């Protein structure tokens, strides 16, 4: 390992930079962009660093010792882990998703890392996340909002319902987040699920913003029984309640 290669790795560690780009490497090495790319290419060939995608690198040591959720939430800034991945992280589900789900503000194609797919899901509702030792992840309350907005990336409504049963939820915060999203179908589905799973929340405040026309609880299923309070057609099987 050359002195410049060692300098880069040491400084990345000192600055706690998990994922880095050529500009950051150039600044650390005080080298031109062209020379920096040559150094990075040599380091990659020596298996000192790994190229996650064009312009994004991680040291091989960090790649091997860091959970993929931590890496995935640092590839794009800003971004955060959510949906089925976050359900698994918090222990709300025993299912282990094969795909890592990352919320981003701009469209981005999926990539593969450590034999897992990382799917970037674009959202315009970019709030309600927290950082835990380099892991940027949805708060539980925002997680369930995301899940109801993108149920196919969370195992479906049945899996979301089962996860809500297992979760400790701040009833005031989840209503605040739902109203911030300002989507009536979301408020209907969320209110119905929270009520059916015996969660404490401000029902009346949420009910003021529900859908005017009946909506299926699970959009992928037909049939069901209408609940007049939330204007939801319940087409799930409630085995755990």
XYZ file of C-alpha atoms in Angstrom:
241
model
C 0.000 0.000 0.000
C 1.422 3.369 -1.023
C 1.622 6.349 1.319
C -1.146 8.153 -0.586
C -3.417 5.136 -0.430
C -2.805 4.801 3.293
C -3.416 8.529 3.770
C -6.770 8.324 2.000
C -7.983 5.326 4.004
C -6.825 6.794 7.306
C -8.443 10.155 6.624
C -11.711 8.578 5.501
C -11.797 6.717 8.805
C -10.916 9.822 10.811
C -13.661 11.850 9.110
C -16.125 8.973 9.499
C -16.847 8.993 5.756
C -18.497 5.654 5.015
C -19.272 6.303 1.339
C -17.104 8.812 -0.504
C -16.763 10.353 -3.955
C -13.750 11.388 -6.082
C -14.070 15.052 -5.084
C -13.762 14.154 -1.404
C -10.811 11.886 -2.206
C -9.177 14.660 -4.254
C -9.522 17.114 -1.370
C -8.046 14.640 1.102
C -5.092 13.786 -1.143
C -4.630 17.337 -2.435
C -4.340 15.880 -5.923
C -5.841 16.838 -9.266
C -9.044 15.121 -10.326
C -7.141 13.184 -12.985
C -4.499 11.903 -10.550
C -7.183 11.066 -7.997
C -9.023 8.858 -10.481
C -5.778 7.023 -11.230
C -5.194 6.454 -7.526
C -8.758 5.225 -7.026
C -8.470 2.844 -9.979
C -5.256 1.386 -8.537
C -6.840 1.031 -5.100
C -9.826 -0.716 -6.630
C -7.553 -3.147 -8.497
C -5.770 -3.882 -5.185
C -9.137 -4.521 -3.510
C -8.539 -1.667 -1.064
C -11.761 0.063 -2.069
C -14.979 -1.001 -3.760
C -16.891 1.035 -6.334
C -20.567 0.994 -5.347
C -21.586 2.814 -8.517
C -20.121 5.509 -10.741
C -18.590 8.158 -8.482
C -19.347 6.359 -5.185
C -16.797 4.282 -3.274
C -16.363 2.523 0.046
C -13.264 0.987 1.592
C -13.212 -2.802 1.353
C -12.756 -3.014 5.107
C -15.892 -0.936 5.735
C -17.823 -2.894 3.123
C -17.077 -6.147 4.921
C -17.812 -4.936 8.460
C -20.777 -2.592 7.890
C -24.431 -3.643 7.619
C -25.838 -3.005 4.173
C -28.604 -0.778 5.600
C -25.955 1.653 6.858
C -24.209 1.680 3.496
C -27.414 2.001 1.477
C -28.607 5.034 3.446
C -25.326 6.840 2.698
C -25.163 6.338 -1.069
C -27.524 9.232 -1.816
C -27.885 12.389 0.257
C -30.504 12.891 1.511
C -31.989 9.418 1.826
C -33.253 7.039 4.492
C -34.107 3.366 4.945
C -37.841 2.641 5.067
C -40.597 0.266 3.964
C -39.986 -3.481 4.344
C -36.318 -2.962 5.286
C -37.215 -0.694 8.205
C -40.004 -3.039 9.323
C -37.331 -5.721 9.568
C -34.796 -3.429 11.277
C -37.243 -2.474 14.030
C -38.356 -6.071 14.540
C -41.938 -5.372 13.480
C -41.787 -8.300 11.042
C -40.005 -11.641 11.026
C -39.845 -11.523 7.238
C -36.369 -10.802 5.826
C -36.720 -8.754 2.629
C -34.370 -9.585 -0.227
C -34.339 -5.964 -1.345
C -33.095 -2.947 0.595
C -35.549 -0.047 0.286
C -34.220 3.509 0.390
C -36.384 6.632 0.168
C -34.950 9.403 -2.024
C -36.173 12.764 -3.293
C -35.165 12.181 -6.936
C -35.585 9.189 -9.225
C -32.683 6.751 -9.179
C -32.212 3.291 -10.646
C -31.672 0.262 -8.448
C -28.169 -1.070 -7.850
C -26.725 -4.314 -6.498
C -24.366 -4.553 -3.514
C -23.310 -7.523 -1.373
C -25.552 -9.760 -3.496
C -28.606 -7.681 -2.583
C -30.662 -5.269 -4.624
C -30.981 -1.717 -3.356
C -34.156 -0.071 -4.623
C -34.470 3.697 -4.421
C -38.085 4.807 -3.971
C -38.848 8.407 -4.856
C -41.020 10.316 -2.407
C -42.127 13.923 -2.158
C -42.807 13.464 1.570
C -39.239 13.747 2.813
C -39.415 14.025 6.584
C -39.701 11.860 9.687
C -36.350 10.095 9.668
C -33.513 9.819 12.159
C -29.812 8.927 12.210
C -28.442 6.077 14.322
C -24.657 5.666 14.029
C -24.517 6.281 10.253
C -27.836 4.504 9.690
C -30.435 6.954 8.406
C -33.859 5.380 8.882
C -37.538 6.305 9.066
C -39.025 6.891 12.495
C -41.617 4.192 13.265
C -44.483 6.634 12.706
C -43.190 7.812 9.321
C -42.367 4.226 8.423
C -46.028 3.243 8.517
C -46.976 6.317 6.506
C -44.450 5.271 3.850
C -45.710 1.683 3.960
C -49.302 2.730 3.318
C -48.200 4.998 0.476
C -46.089 2.229 -1.118
C -47.583 -1.063 0.165
C -46.045 -3.244 -2.551
C -42.597 -2.364 -1.173
C -43.625 -3.269 2.374
C -44.980 -6.771 1.875
C -48.553 -5.639 1.222
C -51.327 -4.378 3.493
C -51.551 -7.679 5.387
C -47.865 -7.448 6.351
C -48.265 -3.771 7.265
C -51.236 -4.601 9.492
C -49.298 -7.363 11.255
C -46.362 -4.994 11.767
C -48.570 -2.292 13.279
C -49.750 -4.849 15.832
C -46.128 -5.394 16.907
C -45.118 -1.716 16.950
C -45.102 0.896 19.693
C -46.438 4.012 17.974
C -46.680 7.634 19.090
C -50.345 8.258 18.300
C -50.045 12.034 18.121
C -46.972 11.971 15.900
C -48.381 9.500 13.382
C -51.529 11.612 12.987
C -49.371 14.730 12.534
C -47.383 12.965 9.827
C -50.493 11.687 8.050
C -52.012 15.171 7.983
C -48.724 16.589 6.701
C -48.852 14.206 3.734
C -52.421 15.441 3.127
C -53.804 12.400 1.310
C -57.343 11.391 2.217
C -57.038 7.722 1.248
C -53.985 7.472 3.519
C -55.922 8.944 6.447
C -58.775 6.483 5.900
C -56.537 3.415 5.764
C -54.327 4.561 8.629
C -57.235 5.416 10.909
C -58.936 2.107 10.264
C -55.762 0.085 10.887
C -54.871 1.987 14.058
C -58.376 1.508 15.409
C -58.519 -2.195 14.529
C -55.128 -2.828 16.175
C -56.142 -0.953 19.355
C -53.607 1.879 19.069
C -54.149 5.143 20.920
C -54.456 8.138 18.579
C -56.584 11.223 17.934
C -59.356 9.580 15.942
C -61.450 12.702 15.449
C -58.586 14.804 14.106
C -57.670 12.121 11.581
C -61.287 11.419 10.680
C -61.752 15.022 9.524
C -59.425 14.246 6.604
C -60.623 10.850 5.367
C -61.741 9.896 1.869
C -65.228 11.014 0.842
C -65.783 7.855 -1.216
C -65.227 4.259 -0.020
C -61.737 2.856 -0.672
C -60.453 -0.728 -0.357
C -58.159 -1.299 2.594
C -55.977 -3.455 0.344
C -55.961 -1.976 -3.183
C -54.807 -5.319 -4.617
C -57.908 -7.204 -3.407
C -61.593 -7.104 -4.246
C -64.647 -7.644 -2.061
C -64.880 -6.870 1.613
C -67.127 -5.148 4.129
C -67.536 -1.389 4.344
C -66.623 0.429 7.552
C -68.671 3.634 7.639
C -66.513 5.414 10.210
C -63.382 5.441 8.038
C -65.017 4.876 4.649
C -62.839 1.809 4.158
C -63.813 -1.499 2.586
C -62.129 -4.112 4.767
C -60.913 -6.902 2.508
C -58.304 -8.389 4.879
C -58.353 -11.485 7.067
C -57.849 -10.480 10.722
C -56.150 -13.562 12.117
C -54.077 -11.783 14.771
C -56.708 -9.472 16.228
